[in-house]
Tab-separated table of C-alpha atoms and ligand atoms in Angstrom:
chain	number	residue	atom	x	y	z
A	111	UNK	CA	184.267	73.835	65.478
A	112	UNK	CA	180.966	75.699	65.177
A	113	UNK	CA	180.054	76.187	61.507
A	114	UNK	CA	179.696	79.816	60.402
A	115	UNK	CA	176.229	81.304	60.230
A	116	UNK	CA	175.289	81.333	56.526
A	117	UNK	CA	175.011	85.109	56.534
A	118	UNK	CA	177.012	86.281	53.521
A	119	UNK	CA	175.634	83.722	51.072
A	120	UNK	CA	171.945	84.111	51.820
A	121	UNK	CA	170.029	87.235	50.954
A	122	UNK	CA	166.308	87.313	51.547
A	123	UNK	CA	164.531	88.463	48.408
A	124	UNK	CA	162.262	90.889	50.337
A	125	UNK	CA	163.463	93.766	52.510
A	126	UNK	CA	160.685	92.963	54.999
A	127	UNK	CA	159.089	89.936	56.624
A	128	UNK	CA	155.384	90.735	56.790
A	129	UNK	CA	154.076	87.240	56.029
A	130	UNK	CA	155.593	83.806	55.472
A	131	UNK	CA	154.167	84.088	51.962
A	132	UNK	CA	157.057	86.548	51.314
A	133	UNK	CA	159.615	83.746	51.718
A	134	UNK	CA	160.456	80.791	49.531
A	135	UNK	CA	161.398	77.358	50.865
A	136	UNK	CA	165.151	78.000	50.569
A	137	UNK	CA	164.821	81.234	52.547
A	138	UNK	CA	162.773	79.520	55.283
A	139	UNK	CA	165.414	76.794	55.550
A	140	UNK	CA	168.189	79.431	55.652
A	141	UNK	CA	166.458	81.245	58.532
A	142	UNK	CA	165.993	77.956	60.434
A	143	UNK	CA	169.640	77.083	59.835
A	144	UNK	CA	170.802	80.514	61.003
A	145	UNK	CA	168.526	80.196	64.071
A	146	UNK	CA	169.926	76.760	64.918
A	147	UNK	CA	173.482	78.090	64.660
A	148	UNK	CA	172.655	81.123	66.824
A	149	UNK	CA	171.252	78.681	69.402
A	150	UNK	CA	174.400	76.553	69.269
A	151	UNK	CA	176.691	79.568	69.654
A	152	UNK	CA	174.613	80.827	72.571
A	153	UNK	CA	174.780	77.397	74.273
A	154	UNK	CA	178.548	77.296	73.747
A	155	UNK	CA	178.859	80.802	75.176
A	156	UNK	CA	180.428	82.064	71.947
A	157	UNK	CA	180.167	85.755	71.149
A	158	UNK	CA	178.424	86.468	67.849
A	159	UNK	CA	177.713	90.152	67.308
A	160	UNK	CA	176.620	90.885	63.711
A	161	UNK	CA	174.327	93.633	65.078
A	162	UNK	CA	177.144	95.473	66.880
A	163	UNK	CA	176.175	99.151	67.036
A	164	UNK	CA	172.814	98.456	65.365
A	165	UNK	CA	169.356	99.238	66.711
A	166	UNK	CA	165.950	97.618	66.508
A	167	UNK	CA	162.713	99.555	67.019
A	168	UNK	CA	159.890	97.567	68.612
A	169	UNK	CA	156.323	98.805	68.131
A	170	UNK	CA	153.654	97.112	70.269
A	171	UNK	CA	149.980	97.967	69.954
A	172	UNK	CA	149.020	94.732	71.766
A	173	UNK	CA	150.394	92.962	74.849
A	174	UNK	CA	153.347	90.579	74.506
A	175	UNK	CA	155.656	88.496	76.664
A	176	UNK	CA	157.569	86.138	74.340
A	177	UNK	CA	157.828	88.431	71.326
A	178	UNK	CA	158.986	91.472	73.236
A	179	UNK	CA	161.451	89.537	75.428
A	180	UNK	CA	162.901	87.440	72.595
A	181	UNK	CA	163.440	90.354	70.206
A	182	UNK	CA	164.926	92.566	72.928
A	183	UNK	CA	167.246	89.836	74.239
A	184	UNK	CA	168.011	88.691	70.705
A	185	UNK	CA	169.108	92.162	69.583
A	186	UNK	CA	171.239	92.516	72.739
A	187	UNK	CA	172.877	89.086	72.353
A	188	UNK	CA	173.765	89.923	68.728
A	189	UNK	CA	175.532	93.075	69.909
A	190	UNK	CA	172.687	95.476	69.093
A	191	UNK	CA	170.147	97.462	71.058
A	192	UNK	CA	166.342	97.392	71.070
A	193	UNK	CA	164.063	100.356	71.792
A	194	UNK	CA	160.498	99.720	72.974
A	195	UNK	CA	158.004	102.050	71.273
A	196	UNK	CA	154.572	102.329	72.874
A	197	UNK	CA	151.883	103.874	70.746
A	198	UNK	CA	150.963	106.415	73.408
A	199	UNK	CA	154.412	107.903	72.714
A	200	UNK	CA	154.642	107.466	68.947
A	201	UNK	CA	151.007	107.728	67.789
A	202	UNK	CA	151.502	106.128	64.384
A	203	UNK	CA	148.926	107.670	62.076
A	204	UNK	CA	147.495	109.865	64.853
A	205	UNK	CA	150.280	112.023	66.323
A	206	UNK	CA	152.331	111.643	63.137
A	207	UNK	CA	151.609	110.251	59.678
A	208	UNK	CA	152.505	106.638	58.910
A	209	UNK	CA	154.818	107.816	56.138
A	210	UNK	CA	156.730	110.221	58.406
A	211	UNK	CA	157.075	107.632	61.193
A	212	UNK	CA	158.499	105.211	58.608
A	213	UNK	CA	160.984	107.862	57.448
A	214	UNK	CA	161.945	108.598	61.055
A	215	UNK	CA	162.453	104.913	61.864
A	216	UNK	CA	164.668	104.623	58.782
A	217	UNK	CA	166.943	107.397	60.099
A	218	UNK	CA	167.279	105.937	63.611
A	219	UNK	CA	166.980	102.171	63.310
A	220	UNK	CA	168.531	99.378	61.279
A	221	UNK	CA	165.212	97.524	61.384
A	222	UNK	CA	161.984	97.437	63.341
A	223	UNK	CA	159.303	95.008	64.431
A	224	UNK	CA	155.630	95.836	64.676
A	225	UNK	CA	152.815	94.098	66.556
A	226	UNK	CA	149.518	95.683	65.645
A	227	UNK	CA	145.914	94.928	64.733
A	228	UNK	CA	145.601	95.986	61.115
A	229	UNK	CA	148.043	94.168	58.844
A	230	UNK	CA	147.868	96.970	56.293
A	231	UNK	CA	149.393	99.373	58.854
A	232	UNK	CA	152.466	97.108	59.106
A	233	UNK	CA	152.590	96.947	55.298
A	234	UNK	CA	152.342	100.744	54.933
A	235	UNK	CA	155.119	101.353	57.469
A	236	UNK	CA	157.293	98.781	55.695
A	237	UNK	CA	156.582	100.326	52.304
A	238	UNK	CA	157.661	103.800	53.387
A	239	UNK	CA	160.699	102.634	55.385
A	240	UNK	CA	164.110	101.941	53.865
A	241	UNK	CA	165.054	99.554	56.699
A	242	UNK	CA	163.639	96.032	57.224
A	243	UNK	CA	160.237	95.673	58.909
A	244	UNK	CA	159.287	92.450	60.685
A	245	UNK	CA	155.715	91.462	61.502
A	246	UNK	CA	155.640	90.629	65.214
A	247	UNK	CA	151.939	89.627	64.920
A	248	UNK	CA	149.017	91.259	63.209
A	249	UNK	CA	145.401	90.112	63.038
A	250	UNK	CA	146.349	88.489	59.718
A	251	UNK	CA	149.653	86.697	60.334
A	252	UNK	CA	152.333	85.702	62.859
A	253	UNK	CA	155.351	84.603	60.786
A	254	UNK	CA	157.979	84.653	63.574
A	255	UNK	CA	155.919	82.225	65.642
A	256	UNK	CA	155.738	79.650	62.877
A	257	UNK	CA	159.468	79.990	62.122
A	258	UNK	CA	160.085	79.075	65.790
A	259	UNK	CA	157.603	76.195	65.511
A	260	UNK	CA	159.363	74.887	62.394
A	261	UNK	CA	162.754	75.063	64.139
A	262	UNK	CA	161.254	73.094	67.032
A	263	UNK	CA	160.047	70.374	64.642
A	264	UNK	CA	163.357	70.379	62.752
A	265	UNK	CA	165.277	69.799	65.998
A	266	UNK	CA	163.226	66.658	66.555
A	267	UNK	CA	163.627	65.406	63.001
A	268	UNK	CA	159.927	66.013	62.324
A	269	UNK	CA	160.375	68.502	59.497
A	270	UNK	CA	160.600	65.609	57.080
A	271	UNK	CA	158.759	64.251	54.028
A	272	UNK	CA	155.252	63.046	54.841
A	273	UNK	CA	154.806	65.460	57.764
A	274	UNK	CA	151.158	65.881	58.724
A	275	UNK	CA	150.171	68.799	60.957
A	276	UNK	CA	146.700	69.356	62.415
A	277	UNK	CA	145.662	72.837	63.528
A	278	UNK	CA	142.601	72.871	65.790
A	279	UNK	CA	140.945	76.242	66.347
A	280	UNK	CA	140.603	79.706	64.923
A	281	UNK	CA	141.731	80.148	61.310
A	282	UNK	CA	143.296	83.542	61.989
A	283	UNK	CA	146.895	84.765	62.309
A	284	UNK	CA	148.687	81.646	63.598
A	285	UNK	CA	146.741	79.231	61.354
A	286	UNK	CA	147.350	81.501	58.354
A	287	UNK	CA	151.120	81.372	58.869
A	288	UNK	CA	150.923	77.577	59.191
A	289	UNK	CA	149.002	77.409	55.896
A	290	UNK	CA	151.697	79.401	54.075
A	291	UNK	CA	154.399	77.196	55.648
A	292	UNK	CA	152.633	74.041	54.406
A	293	UNK	CA	152.452	75.441	50.880
A	294	UNK	CA	156.091	76.547	50.840
A	295	UNK	CA	157.652	73.499	52.504
A	296	UNK	CA	155.393	70.793	51.101
A	297	UNK	CA	153.655	69.238	54.103
A	298	UNK	CA	149.996	68.521	54.839
A	299	UNK	CA	148.106	70.887	57.133
A	300	UNK	CA	144.580	69.944	58.208
A	301	UNK	CA	142.769	72.849	59.878
A	302	UNK	CA	139.607	72.153	61.886
A	303	UNK	CA	137.620	75.287	62.744
A	304	UNK	CA	133.991	76.001	63.620
A	305	UNK	CA	131.771	77.579	61.011
A	306	UNK	CA	132.585	81.260	60.633
A	307	UNK	CA	136.139	80.852	61.970
A	308	UNK	CA	137.817	79.020	59.076
A	309	UNK	CA	140.929	80.117	57.211
A	310	UNK	CA	140.220	82.763	54.564
A	311	UNK	CA	139.598	81.232	51.119
A	312	UNK	CA	142.336	83.463	49.659
A	313	UNK	CA	144.876	82.093	52.156
A	314	UNK	CA	143.934	78.485	51.319
A	315	UNK	CA	144.134	79.271	47.590
A	316	UNK	CA	147.577	80.906	47.910
A	317	UNK	CA	148.936	78.062	50.056
A	318	UNK	CA	147.514	75.454	47.673
A	319	UNK	CA	149.061	77.248	44.668
A	320	UNK	CA	152.468	76.952	46.380
A	321	UNK	CA	151.559	73.392	47.329
A	322	UNK	CA	151.049	72.478	43.685
A	323	UNK	CA	154.823	72.993	43.305
A	324	UNK	CA	155.995	71.695	46.705
A	325	UNK	CA	153.534	68.845	47.313
A	326	UNK	CA	152.000	70.727	50.248
A	327	UNK	CA	148.282	70.685	51.010
A	328	UNK	CA	145.907	72.676	53.208
A	329	UNK	CA	142.699	70.861	54.161
A	330	UNK	CA	140.066	73.140	55.709
A	331	UNK	CA	137.812	70.902	57.831
A	332	UNK	CA	135.063	71.186	60.401
A	333	UNK	CA	135.708	68.021	62.432
A	334	UNK	CA	138.722	68.072	64.846
A	335	UNK	CA	138.771	64.248	64.916
A	336	UNK	CA	139.202	64.108	61.157
A	337	UNK	CA	141.915	66.766	61.235
A	338	UNK	CA	144.085	64.999	63.824
A	339	UNK	CA	143.826	61.566	62.196
A	340	UNK	CA	147.409	60.280	61.707
A	341	UNK	CA	148.844	63.698	62.605
A	342	UNK	CA	152.492	63.946	63.676
A	343	UNK	CA	151.911	67.388	65.180
A	344	UNK	CA	148.773	68.913	66.702
A	345	UNK	CA	148.727	72.698	67.022
A	346	UNK	CA	146.250	74.927	68.781
A	347	UNK	CA	145.905	78.603	69.700
A	348	UNK	CA	143.620	80.713	71.876
A	349	UNK	CA	139.949	80.875	70.998
A	350	UNK	CA	139.794	84.609	71.690
A	351	UNK	CA	142.724	86.501	70.221
A	352	UNK	CA	143.980	89.860	71.428
A	353	UNK	CA	141.489	92.523	70.393
A	354	UNK	CA	138.522	90.090	70.261
A	355	UNK	CA	137.751	90.157	73.984
A	356	UNK	CA	134.202	91.452	73.427
A	357	UNK	CA	133.430	88.275	71.405
A	358	UNK	CA	134.606	85.942	74.183
A	359	UNK	CA	131.184	84.514	75.150
A	360	UNK	CA	130.126	83.608	71.617
A	361	UNK	CA	133.574	82.222	70.865
A	362	UNK	CA	133.529	79.974	73.961
A	363	UNK	CA	130.288	78.520	72.630
A	364	UNK	CA	131.484	78.178	69.025
A	365	UNK	CA	134.788	76.510	69.990
A	366	UNK	CA	133.457	74.248	72.775
A	367	UNK	CA	134.023	71.072	70.682
A	368	UNK	CA	137.515	72.174	69.647
A	369	UNK	CA	139.546	71.536	72.791
A	370	UNK	CA	142.795	69.615	72.287
A	371	UNK	CA	142.546	66.961	74.980
A	372	UNK	CA	143.572	63.373	75.569
A	373	UNK	CA	140.579	61.830	73.746
A	374	UNK	CA	141.359	63.852	70.612
A	375	UNK	CA	145.093	63.094	70.843
A	376	UNK	CA	144.300	59.350	70.762
A	377	UNK	CA	143.293	59.819	67.121
A	378	UNK	CA	146.685	61.299	66.204
A	379	UNK	CA	149.815	59.167	65.842
A	380	UNK	CA	150.807	57.699	69.229
A	381	UNK	CA	154.062	59.696	69.220
A	382	UNK	CA	152.349	62.940	68.082
A	383	UNK	CA	153.519	66.174	69.712
A	384	UNK	CA	151.493	69.263	70.622
A	385	UNK	CA	152.547	72.835	69.879
A	386	UNK	CA	151.024	75.967	71.371
A	387	UNK	CA	152.276	79.513	70.709
A	388	UNK	CA	151.217	80.582	74.241
A	389	UNK	CA	149.738	82.043	76.341
A	390	UNK	CA	147.612	78.908	76.952
A	391	UNK	CA	144.197	78.565	78.540
A	392	UNK	CA	143.907	75.220	80.294
A	393	UNK	CA	140.317	74.015	80.055
A	394	UNK	CA	139.883	76.222	76.971
A	395	UNK	CA	141.693	75.378	73.729
A	396	UNK	CA	143.801	72.735	75.536
A	397	UNK	CA	143.158	70.476	78.518
A	398	UNK	CA	145.430	70.800	81.545
A	399	UNK	CA	146.533	67.166	81.147
A	400	UNK	CA	147.485	67.493	77.483
A	401	UNK	CA	149.286	70.773	78.114
A	402	UNK	CA	151.360	69.283	80.932
A	403	UNK	CA	152.154	66.151	78.927
A	404	UNK	CA	153.587	68.310	76.128
A	405	UNK	CA	154.913	71.259	78.143
A	406	UNK	CA	158.555	70.440	77.375
A	407	UNK	CA	158.197	70.875	73.610
A	408	UNK	CA	155.820	73.829	74.086
A	409	UNK	CA	158.473	75.695	76.076
A	410	UNK	CA	161.204	74.627	73.620
A	411	UNK	CA	158.956	76.299	71.057
A	412	UNK	CA	158.792	79.463	73.189
A	413	UNK	CA	162.595	79.441	73.642
A	414	UNK	CA	163.091	79.001	69.914
A	415	UNK	CA	161.424	82.357	69.288
A	416	UNK	CA	164.679	83.845	70.598
A	417	UNK	CA	167.007	81.738	68.473
A	418	UNK	CA	165.096	81.830	65.203
A	419	UNK	CA	164.566	85.601	65.431
A	420	UNK	CA	168.296	86.028	66.045
A	421	UNK	CA	168.848	84.065	62.843
A	422	UNK	CA	166.293	86.250	61.104
A	423	UNK	CA	167.846	89.514	62.345
A	424	UNK	CA	171.298	88.251	61.334
A	425	UNK	CA	170.088	87.671	57.790
A	426	UNK	CA	167.961	90.822	57.558
A	427	UNK	CA	170.004	93.366	59.514
A	428	UNK	CA	173.451	91.848	60.120
A	429	UNK	CA	176.758	93.257	58.922
A	430	UNK	CA	177.939	91.742	55.700
B	186	LIG	N1	153.369	83.612	71.164
B	186	LIG	C1	153.484	84.948	71.311
B	186	LIG	O1	153.581	85.690	70.338
B	186	LIG	O2	153.520	85.336	72.607
B	186	LIG	P1	153.408	86.836	73.144
B	186	LIG	O3	152.028	87.320	72.766
B	186	LIG	O4	153.598	86.719	74.634
B	186	LIG	O5	154.457	87.666	72.481
B	187	LIG	N1	145.980	84.290	67.925
B	187	LIG	C1	146.630	84.849	69.099
B	187	LIG	C2	148.081	84.583	69.064
B	187	LIG	C3	148.828	85.032	70.303
B	187	LIG	C4	150.302	84.827	70.215
B	187	LIG	C5	146.341	86.332	69.164
B	187	LIG	O1	146.352	86.979	68.104
B	187	LIG	O2	146.101	86.855	70.251
């Protein structure tokens, strides 16, 4: 018999999920567990509708495939309904004040996600809303992505003591969420980035403060070879994030030595896996050969966005 989703017992301490730093290790594990059970129920074709009659608002100020699809399908599969909100219609902070939009959302929705540039906009909406707000990617952080990545590692038995993860590339939103995860869950994260593109010092300090309790470490490095040494997992992300398109030429130059390819992977453990949040640029941050060799886990990772976010919505918005 399928075990029940641990919904009634677990309450997240924050109304919102704006950054992984908002969660503690037990909450992260509860979300992963709920995601795994949602996945199992879906595979078994079992109806599970804790969002019956509930609605999710979805604000996108940047493009999205995975995030939009997985939240919309996830809300539907849980018995709820998702409404796509384009900024040309809503005009958060332009057509209407942030505070009033937050009040409006709180009257219509049982929760909302926001993908935007400025993290403080997501925080301000969350602050003025009485319903849960979920960060669906800002320039600062991408918590839902790393929850899916952690579920993907857990499924393979890799989320275990001694885990060593190497992140090769830009120390922005995806790397930041990985750093917080390392601090909370107690694993080692080595991040190799070119000069000027490293993790923020404050992020490293916060992750290391958590790591002092959990045994986790964040090692900001320059050399990709050093970062991947003995790694179980190698993670990369685009060199030019959404909104940085005008910096593309200088970024291509800065990141030229930071491609995850077969030569670099030889320095990791022989059984090391590669994760990529997607979309991927073959010949950019990852070679075509390495991408194809690891495409199965990379698309498991993409699929797990759906399951882990269903777990998250169950815990944050589900009927109790
Ligand atoms: N990984 C991710 O967030 O993908 P999208 O930008 O397609 O949503
Ligand atoms: N760092 C990337 C992640 C895309 C999912 C970006 O912000 O565009």
